[in-house]
Short mmCIF file of C-alpha atoms in Angstrom, two decimals:
data_model
loop_
_atom_site.label_atom_id
_atom_site.label_comp_id
_atom_site.label_asym_id
_atom_site.label_seq_id
_atom_site.Cartn_x
_atom_site.Cartn_y
_atom_site.Cartn_z
CA MET A 1 35.49 -132.23 3.39
CA LYS A 2 32.96 -135.10 3.52
CA ASN A 3 29.74 -134.40 5.42
CA ARG A 4 30.40 -130.60 5.20
CA THR A 5 27.19 -129.72 3.39
CA ILE A 6 24.73 -132.61 3.27
CA LEU A 7 23.24 -135.43 5.28
CA SER A 8 23.65 -138.96 4.17
CA SER A 9 21.11 -140.47 1.82
CA LEU A 10 19.66 -142.23 4.83
CA LEU A 11 17.95 -138.98 5.81
CA ALA A 12 16.61 -138.32 2.35
CA CYS A 13 14.62 -141.52 2.20
CA THR A 14 12.76 -140.58 5.35
CA LEU A 15 11.61 -137.19 4.14
CA CYS A 16 7.99 -137.31 3.09
CA VAL A 17 8.44 -134.80 0.30
CA SER A 18 5.52 -136.05 -1.69
CA MET A 19 3.23 -135.28 1.23
CA PHE A 20 4.44 -131.80 2.06
CA SER A 21 4.63 -129.16 -0.63
CA GLY A 22 6.82 -126.08 -0.78
CA CYS A 23 5.36 -122.66 -0.08
CA GLY A 24 2.58 -121.94 -2.51
CA GLY A 25 2.82 -125.46 -3.91
CA GLY A 26 -0.59 -126.72 -2.85
CA GLY A 27 0.02 -130.45 -2.61
CA GLN A 28 2.91 -130.72 -5.08
CA THR A 29 6.47 -131.71 -4.29
CA ALA A 30 9.01 -128.95 -3.82
CA SER A 31 10.54 -129.57 -7.22
CA THR A 32 7.22 -129.04 -9.03
CA ALA A 33 5.59 -126.49 -6.75
CA ALA A 34 3.73 -123.60 -8.32
CA GLU A 35 5.30 -120.19 -7.86
CA PRO A 36 4.24 -118.62 -4.55
CA SER A 37 1.57 -115.99 -4.94
CA GLY A 38 3.81 -113.19 -3.67
CA THR A 39 3.84 -111.42 -0.32
CA SER A 40 0.80 -111.56 1.92
CA SER A 41 -0.14 -107.97 1.03
CA GLN A 42 -0.88 -109.24 -2.48
CA LYS A 43 -3.07 -112.09 -1.29
CA SER A 44 -6.44 -112.38 0.30
CA GLU A 45 -7.07 -110.03 3.21
CA GLU A 46 -8.50 -112.93 5.18
CA LYS A 47 -7.35 -112.82 8.79
CA VAL A 48 -4.55 -115.28 9.48
CA THR A 49 -2.83 -116.16 12.75
CA LEU A 50 0.63 -117.73 12.55
CA THR A 51 1.85 -119.62 15.60
CA TRP A 52 5.60 -119.40 16.17
CA ALA A 53 7.39 -121.88 18.46
CA LEU A 54 10.42 -120.37 20.22
CA TRP A 55 12.18 -120.09 23.58
CA ASP A 56 12.57 -117.32 26.17
CA LYS A 57 10.03 -114.94 24.66
CA ASP A 58 10.02 -112.61 27.66
CA LYS A 59 13.82 -112.32 27.65
CA VAL A 60 14.27 -111.65 23.93
CA LYS A 61 12.96 -108.29 22.76
CA TYR A 62 13.25 -108.86 19.03
CA TYR A 63 10.62 -111.62 18.91
CA GLN A 64 7.79 -109.16 19.52
CA GLN A 65 9.53 -106.48 17.48
CA LEU A 66 9.67 -108.78 14.45
CA ALA A 67 6.01 -109.72 14.89
CA ASP A 68 4.93 -106.07 15.23
CA ALA A 69 7.00 -104.92 12.24
CA TYR A 70 5.57 -107.66 10.04
CA HIS A 71 2.01 -107.00 11.20
CA SER A 72 2.38 -103.30 10.36
CA LYS A 73 3.06 -104.28 6.76
CA HIS A 74 0.50 -107.09 6.67
CA PRO A 75 -2.41 -106.11 8.97
CA ASN A 76 -4.32 -109.31 8.21
CA VAL A 77 -1.55 -111.48 9.69
CA GLU A 78 -1.17 -111.88 13.46
CA ILE A 79 1.79 -113.66 15.05
CA SER A 80 1.19 -115.64 18.22
CA PHE A 81 3.93 -117.28 20.27
CA LYS A 82 4.39 -120.75 21.73
CA ASP A 83 7.20 -120.47 24.29
CA LEU A 84 8.64 -123.92 24.93
CA GLY A 85 11.43 -122.74 27.25
CA SER A 86 15.17 -122.87 26.61
CA SER A 87 16.41 -125.69 28.85
CA ASP A 88 15.02 -128.55 26.75
CA TYR A 89 13.60 -126.69 23.78
CA GLN A 90 14.31 -129.13 20.97
CA THR A 91 12.91 -132.07 22.92
CA ALA A 92 9.74 -130.14 23.72
CA LEU A 93 9.42 -129.04 20.10
CA GLY A 94 9.90 -132.61 18.90
CA THR A 95 7.05 -133.72 21.15
CA GLN A 96 4.81 -130.97 19.75
CA LEU A 97 5.54 -131.93 16.16
CA ALA A 98 5.40 -135.70 16.62
CA GLY A 99 1.63 -135.75 16.73
CA GLY A 100 1.26 -134.49 13.15
CA ASP A 101 -1.04 -131.47 13.26
CA SER A 102 0.75 -129.48 15.99
CA GLY A 103 -0.97 -126.17 15.30
CA LEU A 104 2.47 -124.64 14.76
CA ASP A 105 3.28 -122.72 11.59
CA ILE A 106 6.81 -121.41 12.22
CA VAL A 107 9.51 -122.89 14.43
CA SER A 108 12.81 -121.58 15.68
CA VAL A 109 15.46 -124.25 15.22
CA LYS A 110 17.94 -124.04 18.09
CA ASP A 111 20.77 -126.26 16.90
CA ILE A 112 22.06 -128.61 14.23
CA PRO A 113 21.11 -131.87 16.00
CA GLY A 114 17.55 -130.57 16.30
CA TYR A 115 17.48 -129.59 12.64
CA ALA A 116 18.79 -133.01 11.61
CA SER A 117 16.14 -134.74 13.69
CA MET A 118 13.24 -132.68 12.31
CA THR A 119 14.30 -133.03 8.68
CA LYS A 120 14.73 -136.77 9.14
CA ALA A 121 11.18 -136.97 10.55
CA GLY A 122 9.76 -134.95 7.64
CA GLU A 123 8.46 -132.25 9.99
CA LEU A 124 9.79 -129.22 8.09
CA LEU A 125 8.73 -127.74 4.77
CA ASP A 126 11.17 -127.84 1.88
CA LEU A 127 11.99 -124.19 1.16
CA THR A 128 14.27 -124.75 -1.84
CA GLN A 129 11.83 -123.77 -4.57
CA TYR A 130 10.50 -120.82 -2.57
CA ILE A 131 14.02 -119.49 -2.13
CA GLN A 132 14.66 -119.77 -5.85
CA ASP A 133 11.33 -118.25 -6.89
CA ASN A 134 11.77 -115.30 -4.54
CA ASN A 135 15.40 -114.67 -5.48
CA ILE A 136 16.60 -114.99 -1.91
CA ASP A 137 20.37 -114.54 -2.01
CA THR A 138 21.69 -117.22 0.35
CA SER A 139 25.29 -116.03 -0.13
CA LYS A 140 24.49 -113.23 2.33
CA TYR A 141 24.67 -115.82 5.11
CA ASN A 142 28.45 -116.23 4.64
CA GLY A 143 28.33 -119.81 3.38
CA VAL A 144 26.20 -121.19 6.22
CA VAL A 145 23.21 -122.15 4.04
CA ASP A 146 25.41 -124.47 1.99
CA GLU A 147 26.22 -126.33 5.20
CA ILE A 148 22.58 -126.98 6.17
CA LYS A 149 21.43 -128.49 2.89
CA VAL A 150 19.93 -131.96 3.08
CA ASP A 151 20.66 -133.69 -0.22
CA GLY A 152 20.72 -130.26 -1.86
CA LYS A 153 17.50 -129.06 -0.24
CA ILE A 154 16.99 -126.29 2.31
CA TYR A 155 14.56 -126.60 5.22
CA GLU A 156 15.48 -123.53 7.29
CA LEU A 157 17.07 -120.12 6.93
CA PRO A 158 19.34 -118.69 9.64
CA TYR A 159 18.14 -115.68 11.61
CA LYS A 160 20.99 -115.61 14.14
CA ASN A 161 24.66 -116.53 13.79
CA GLU A 162 26.75 -115.85 16.85
CA PHE A 163 30.21 -116.33 15.42
CA TRP A 164 33.42 -116.57 17.43
CA ILE A 165 35.66 -113.56 18.11
CA VAL A 166 38.38 -112.58 20.58
CA TYR A 167 37.54 -110.21 23.45
CA TYR A 168 40.46 -108.35 25.01
CA ASN A 169 40.91 -106.11 28.02
CA LYS A 170 42.46 -102.84 26.83
CA ASP A 171 43.49 -101.75 30.33
CA LEU A 172 45.50 -104.95 30.87
CA PHE A 173 47.22 -104.48 27.53
CA ASP A 174 48.00 -100.87 28.37
CA LYS A 175 49.37 -101.83 31.78
CA ALA A 176 51.66 -104.44 30.20
CA LYS A 177 52.62 -101.94 27.46
CA VAL A 178 51.71 -104.46 24.79
CA ALA A 179 50.08 -103.50 21.47
CA TYR A 180 46.46 -104.53 21.05
CA PRO A 181 45.67 -107.65 18.99
CA THR A 182 44.80 -107.15 15.31
CA ASN A 183 42.15 -108.47 12.97
CA ASP A 184 44.75 -110.57 11.14
CA MET A 185 46.26 -112.81 13.80
CA THR A 186 47.43 -116.40 13.34
CA PHE A 187 47.01 -118.98 16.09
CA THR A 188 50.80 -118.91 16.62
CA GLN A 189 50.71 -115.13 17.08
CA TYR A 190 47.76 -115.50 19.43
CA ASP A 191 49.78 -117.85 21.63
CA ALA A 192 52.80 -115.51 21.60
CA LEU A 193 50.63 -112.52 22.52
CA ALA A 194 49.01 -114.37 25.42
CA ARG A 195 52.44 -115.13 26.83
CA LYS A 196 53.27 -111.42 26.95
CA LEU A 197 50.16 -110.65 28.99
CA ALA A 198 50.30 -113.31 31.71
CA SER A 199 51.56 -111.93 35.01
CA GLY A 200 51.32 -112.09 38.79
CA SER A 201 50.22 -114.91 41.08
CA GLY A 202 47.53 -115.77 43.58
CA ASN A 203 44.76 -113.17 43.82
CA SER A 204 46.69 -110.82 41.53
CA LYS A 205 47.16 -113.43 38.79
CA VAL A 206 46.33 -112.27 35.27
CA TYR A 207 46.03 -114.92 32.58
CA GLY A 208 47.06 -114.03 29.06
CA ASN A 209 44.35 -116.26 27.64
CA PHE A 210 41.36 -118.29 28.78
CA TYR A 211 39.96 -121.50 27.30
CA HIS A 212 36.56 -122.37 28.66
CA LYS A 213 35.93 -126.07 29.33
CA TRP A 214 33.96 -126.61 26.11
CA ARG A 215 35.78 -128.66 23.46
CA SER A 216 35.00 -125.93 20.93
CA THR A 217 37.45 -123.48 22.56
CA VAL A 218 40.34 -125.72 21.44
CA GLN A 219 39.09 -127.93 18.62
CA LEU A 220 37.55 -125.22 16.47
CA PHE A 221 40.93 -123.72 15.62
CA GLY A 222 41.67 -126.89 13.68
CA VAL A 223 38.75 -126.69 11.25
CA LEU A 224 39.30 -123.14 10.01
CA ASP A 225 41.52 -124.28 7.14
CA GLY A 226 38.54 -125.63 5.20
CA LYS A 227 40.34 -128.96 4.82
CA HIS A 228 39.10 -130.57 8.00
CA THR A 229 35.81 -130.77 9.85
CA ILE A 230 34.62 -132.05 13.19
CA LEU A 231 33.17 -134.95 11.17
CA ASP A 232 36.48 -136.11 9.70
CA GLY A 233 36.81 -139.30 11.73
CA ASP A 234 40.58 -138.82 11.88
CA TYR A 235 41.43 -136.11 14.38
CA SER A 236 45.22 -136.07 14.17
CA PHE A 237 44.96 -132.51 12.80
CA LEU A 238 43.96 -131.36 16.31
CA LYS A 239 47.25 -132.43 17.89
CA PRO A 240 49.20 -129.14 17.48
CA TYR A 241 46.33 -127.13 18.99
CA TYR A 242 46.07 -129.38 22.03
CA ASN A 243 49.85 -129.30 22.45
CA THR A 244 49.86 -125.50 22.38
CA VAL A 245 47.01 -125.08 24.85
CA LEU A 246 48.42 -127.68 27.24
CA LYS A 247 51.80 -125.94 27.13
CA GLU A 248 50.06 -122.62 27.95
CA GLN A 249 48.34 -124.39 30.82
CA GLN A 250 51.66 -125.82 32.07
CA ASP A 251 53.30 -122.39 31.87
CA GLY A 252 50.49 -120.59 33.68
CA ILE A 253 49.42 -118.63 30.59
CA CYS A 254 45.87 -119.94 30.88
CA MET A 255 43.97 -121.40 33.79
CA ASP A 256 44.44 -125.08 34.53
CA TYR A 257 41.51 -127.09 33.11
CA ALA A 258 41.07 -129.23 36.22
CA THR A 259 40.91 -126.13 38.41
CA LEU A 260 38.51 -124.49 35.99
CA LYS A 261 36.23 -127.51 36.03
CA THR A 262 36.21 -128.23 39.77
CA SER A 263 35.87 -124.60 40.84
CA ASN A 264 32.98 -123.86 38.45
CA THR A 265 34.88 -120.77 37.29
CA THR A 266 33.12 -118.92 34.47
CA TYR A 267 34.65 -117.12 31.52
CA GLN A 268 32.32 -114.20 32.21
CA GLY A 269 33.49 -113.82 35.79
CA MET A 270 37.17 -114.08 34.89
CA PHE A 271 37.01 -111.53 32.08
CA GLU A 272 34.78 -109.07 33.91
CA ASN A 273 37.02 -109.26 36.99
CA ASN A 274 40.10 -108.18 34.99
CA GLN A 275 41.76 -111.58 35.41
CA VAL A 276 41.96 -112.45 31.70
CA ALA A 277 43.62 -110.39 28.99
CA MET A 278 42.11 -112.27 26.02
CA LEU A 279 39.10 -114.53 25.67
CA ASN A 280 38.09 -116.56 22.61
CA MET A 281 34.33 -116.78 22.80
CA GLY A 282 31.13 -116.54 20.78
CA GLY A 283 29.23 -113.37 20.00
CA TRP A 284 26.60 -114.13 22.64
CA PHE A 285 28.96 -112.73 25.30
CA LEU A 286 28.97 -109.30 23.65
CA THR A 287 25.43 -108.50 24.77
CA THR A 288 26.13 -109.66 28.32
CA LEU A 289 29.40 -107.76 28.63
CA MET A 290 27.99 -104.48 27.31
CA SER A 291 25.00 -104.79 29.63
CA ASP A 292 27.14 -105.60 32.67
CA ILE A 293 29.43 -102.64 32.03
CA LYS A 294 26.44 -100.36 31.68
CA SER A 295 24.91 -101.60 34.94
CA ASP A 296 28.28 -101.42 36.71
CA LYS A 297 28.40 -105.18 37.29
CA SER A 298 31.69 -105.56 35.41
CA ASN A 299 35.07 -104.41 36.69
CA CYS A 300 36.33 -104.53 33.13
CA LYS A 301 35.20 -101.24 31.62
CA ASN A 302 37.45 -100.93 28.60
CA PHE A 303 37.41 -103.78 26.11
CA GLY A 304 37.77 -104.40 22.42
CA ILE A 305 37.14 -107.28 20.01
CA VAL A 306 39.07 -108.65 17.04
CA ARG A 307 38.58 -111.39 14.50
CA TYR A 308 39.20 -114.99 15.46
CA PRO A 309 42.79 -116.31 15.18
CA HIS A 310 43.33 -118.34 12.02
CA PRO A 311 45.79 -121.00 10.85
CA ASP A 312 48.68 -120.00 8.59
CA GLY A 313 47.51 -119.58 5.01
CA VAL A 314 43.85 -119.03 5.93
CA LYS A 315 42.18 -115.70 5.20
CA ALA A 316 41.66 -113.37 8.15
CA GLY A 317 37.99 -113.15 9.09
CA THR A 318 37.44 -116.92 8.83
CA THR A 319 35.60 -118.12 11.90
CA LEU A 320 33.06 -120.53 13.36
CA GLY A 321 29.45 -119.87 14.20
CA ALA A 322 26.44 -121.31 15.99
CA ILE A 323 23.22 -120.57 14.13
CA ALA A 324 19.58 -120.48 15.05
CA GLY A 325 17.19 -120.87 12.14
CA LEU A 326 13.57 -120.36 11.19
CA ALA A 327 11.58 -123.09 9.51
CA VAL A 328 8.00 -123.66 8.40
CA THR A 329 6.23 -126.78 9.62
CA ALA A 330 5.20 -129.35 7.04
CA THR A 331 1.64 -129.34 8.40
CA THR A 332 0.97 -125.59 8.42
CA LYS A 333 -2.33 -124.50 6.90
CA HIS A 334 -0.83 -121.10 6.02
CA LYS A 335 2.21 -121.92 3.90
CA ASP A 336 2.32 -118.70 1.90
CA GLU A 337 2.01 -116.44 4.94
CA ALA A 338 4.45 -118.51 7.01
CA CYS A 339 7.06 -118.49 4.25
CA ASP A 340 6.60 -114.77 3.75
CA PHE A 341 7.19 -114.09 7.44
CA LEU A 342 10.28 -116.30 7.37
CA LYS A 343 11.56 -114.32 4.39
CA PHE A 344 10.97 -111.07 6.30
CA ALA A 345 12.60 -112.19 9.55
CA THR A 346 15.68 -113.66 7.86
CA GLY A 347 15.96 -110.82 5.33
CA GLU A 348 17.61 -107.43 5.65
CA GLU A 349 14.80 -105.66 7.52
CA GLY A 350 14.26 -108.43 10.05
CA GLN A 351 17.98 -108.88 10.53
CA THR A 352 18.41 -105.19 11.32
CA ILE A 353 15.73 -105.49 14.01
CA ILE A 354 17.63 -108.41 15.56
CA ALA A 355 20.94 -106.53 15.40
CA LYS A 356 19.47 -103.53 17.22
CA ASP A 357 18.80 -105.85 20.13
CA ALA A 358 22.59 -106.41 20.40
CA THR A 359 22.32 -109.89 18.90
CA MET A 360 24.49 -111.11 16.04
CA PRO A 361 22.18 -111.62 13.05
CA ALA A 362 22.75 -114.20 10.35
CA ILE A 363 23.36 -111.50 7.73
CA GLN A 364 26.33 -109.25 8.37
CA ASP A 365 25.78 -106.46 5.84
CA SER A 366 26.40 -102.73 6.31
CA SER A 367 22.97 -102.13 7.85
CA THR A 368 23.09 -104.92 10.45
CA VAL A 369 26.74 -104.29 11.32
CA GLU A 370 26.09 -100.57 11.84
CA SER A 371 23.12 -101.42 14.03
CA ILE A 372 25.37 -103.36 16.41
CA THR A 373 28.45 -101.15 16.29
CA GLY A 374 26.28 -98.08 16.85
CA LEU A 375 24.89 -99.42 20.11
CA ASP A 376 25.73 -97.63 23.35
CA GLY A 377 28.64 -99.48 24.92
CA PHE A 378 30.08 -101.03 21.77
CA PRO A 379 33.86 -100.34 21.52
CA SER A 380 34.57 -97.21 19.50
CA ASP A 381 37.79 -98.36 17.81
CA GLN A 382 37.77 -99.34 14.14
CA ASN A 383 39.25 -102.81 14.72
CA SER A 384 36.29 -103.75 16.90
CA LYS A 385 33.87 -102.55 14.23
CA ASP A 386 35.71 -104.45 11.51
CA ALA A 387 35.67 -107.61 13.64
CA MET A 388 31.91 -107.72 13.06
CA LYS A 389 32.50 -108.44 9.36
CA PRO A 390 33.56 -112.09 8.97
CA VAL A 391 34.51 -113.31 5.51
CA LYS A 392 33.71 -117.00 6.03
CA ILE A 393 31.78 -118.80 8.74
CA TYR A 394 31.91 -122.54 9.26
CA LEU A 395 29.39 -124.29 11.48
CA GLU A 396 30.68 -125.45 14.86
CA MET A 397 28.92 -128.75 14.28
CA PRO A 398 28.20 -129.60 10.63
CA LEU A 399 25.02 -131.38 9.68
CA HIS A 400 24.92 -135.13 10.32
CA SER A 401 22.26 -137.54 11.54
CA GLN A 402 24.52 -138.55 14.45
CA SER A 403 25.73 -135.05 15.35
CA ALA A 404 24.57 -135.26 18.98
CA ALA A 405 26.40 -138.56 19.58
CA ILE A 406 29.50 -137.30 17.79
CA ASP A 407 29.53 -134.17 19.92
CA LYS A 408 29.42 -136.28 23.08
CA ALA A 409 32.27 -138.52 21.89
CA LEU A 410 34.45 -135.51 21.10
CA ASN A 411 33.62 -133.84 24.41
CA ASP A 412 34.54 -136.97 26.38
CA ALA A 413 37.94 -137.19 24.69
CA HIS A 414 38.52 -133.45 25.10
CA ASP A 415 37.87 -133.71 28.82
CA ALA A 416 40.29 -136.60 29.11
CA ILE A 417 43.05 -134.74 27.24
CA MET A 418 42.64 -131.44 29.05
CA SER A 419 42.48 -133.06 32.50
CA LYS A 420 45.66 -135.01 31.56
CA SER A 421 44.10 -138.39 32.28
CA VAL A 422 45.26 -139.46 28.80
CA SER A 423 47.95 -138.19 26.44
CA VAL A 424 47.07 -136.10 23.41
CA ASP A 425 47.81 -139.08 21.15
CA ASP A 426 45.61 -141.42 23.18
CA GLY A 427 42.83 -138.85 23.36
CA ILE A 428 42.87 -138.44 19.60
CA LYS A 429 42.86 -142.22 19.23
CA GLN A 430 39.77 -142.28 21.46
CA MET A 431 38.07 -139.72 19.21
CA ASN A 432 38.87 -141.74 16.10
CA GLU A 433 37.64 -145.02 17.57
CA ASN A 434 34.39 -143.59 18.95
CA VAL A 435 33.41 -141.29 16.09
CA LYS A 436 34.17 -143.40 13.01
CA PRO A 437 31.37 -145.93 13.71
CA LEU A 438 28.90 -143.07 14.15
CA LEU A 439 29.81 -141.54 10.79
CA ASN A 440 28.73 -144.73 9.03
CA LYS A 441 25.28 -144.88 10.62
#
């Protein structure tokens, strides 16, 4: 379980905590900061403009909706946007922050490597004391906040957590006269079910399952037991999952990896063209699929979702997630207002706004879940609704200063295994040899 929740002490020594106070702290360290002066409605009515760095503003409706909803409660606070684009967002953000006074007050944090980099550089405000003083219940984030602590301190709160689920084509199940998958399905049962659905050949081929070329579609099954992580350094625990998927590939249950890679086949195209019975994928595909069905772009019209398959002995509803977080810059001149907006956007009201835009919020409570399951196009069956209530979410990539390099090393070995250029044992040996040195940096 090492490296599950904190960065190494190497990061801590680089954080300029004495320079950057917590919200409301006025020049003190986070541990001694004065209690924030409450919400902005209780403060001075002086006009304040908060600048929020993000990506794809024109494509994401809830950005403006969050800003408008907050402004309606706090008329003296305006939210302006700094759209840095999605293709190289974290690099662009790092450049903005590197100069010191960036003019930014709030930043969206796109991924764990970016978060690790910004905390190491001392560019984010320590929110720990603010969270305590404002009684923010971090347990509502399904354990994710514990995994983003840096030496026990918190520098962001999640606003989006697109956890992994299984999408299935109801019409293909009905045609094969096979019962739909359930919300309590082991990985072994998942494999057996896929084998019942595979049929046909050539243009009429239907795959029982589909593993996209990302390493996460195979490796993540192995970390759901809570005993292993992608930062273990010894990856022998992944062997049975690779063996199972490669056997499915050999038997024609899933598409051959080499064909998938060279043909640029997409999971979206395969599922929407009724060529895949089941698809293990993140929640981001839900919005796309519902939209494509509504606009008649998808041939698959009748789908459902269930919880992610789990190892034997692991509680159903345990899954993996990819978060996006909100943070306050260490140099903001409006700490109280920026922290208050962060609290709003990552709290129940803000999370409901995000959910109504068909995006998986970081909090999955009754309000946010009902907002998604009540959307036009969401499957009407109870299993699909219950699938939106995970019980435990682990991060796809836990926090580590070398997370980007580790991810590359694991991807390289995954590609070698799946393309059969090396054996499973040799691929795992490659992972061990390339990752272990990185863990000690």
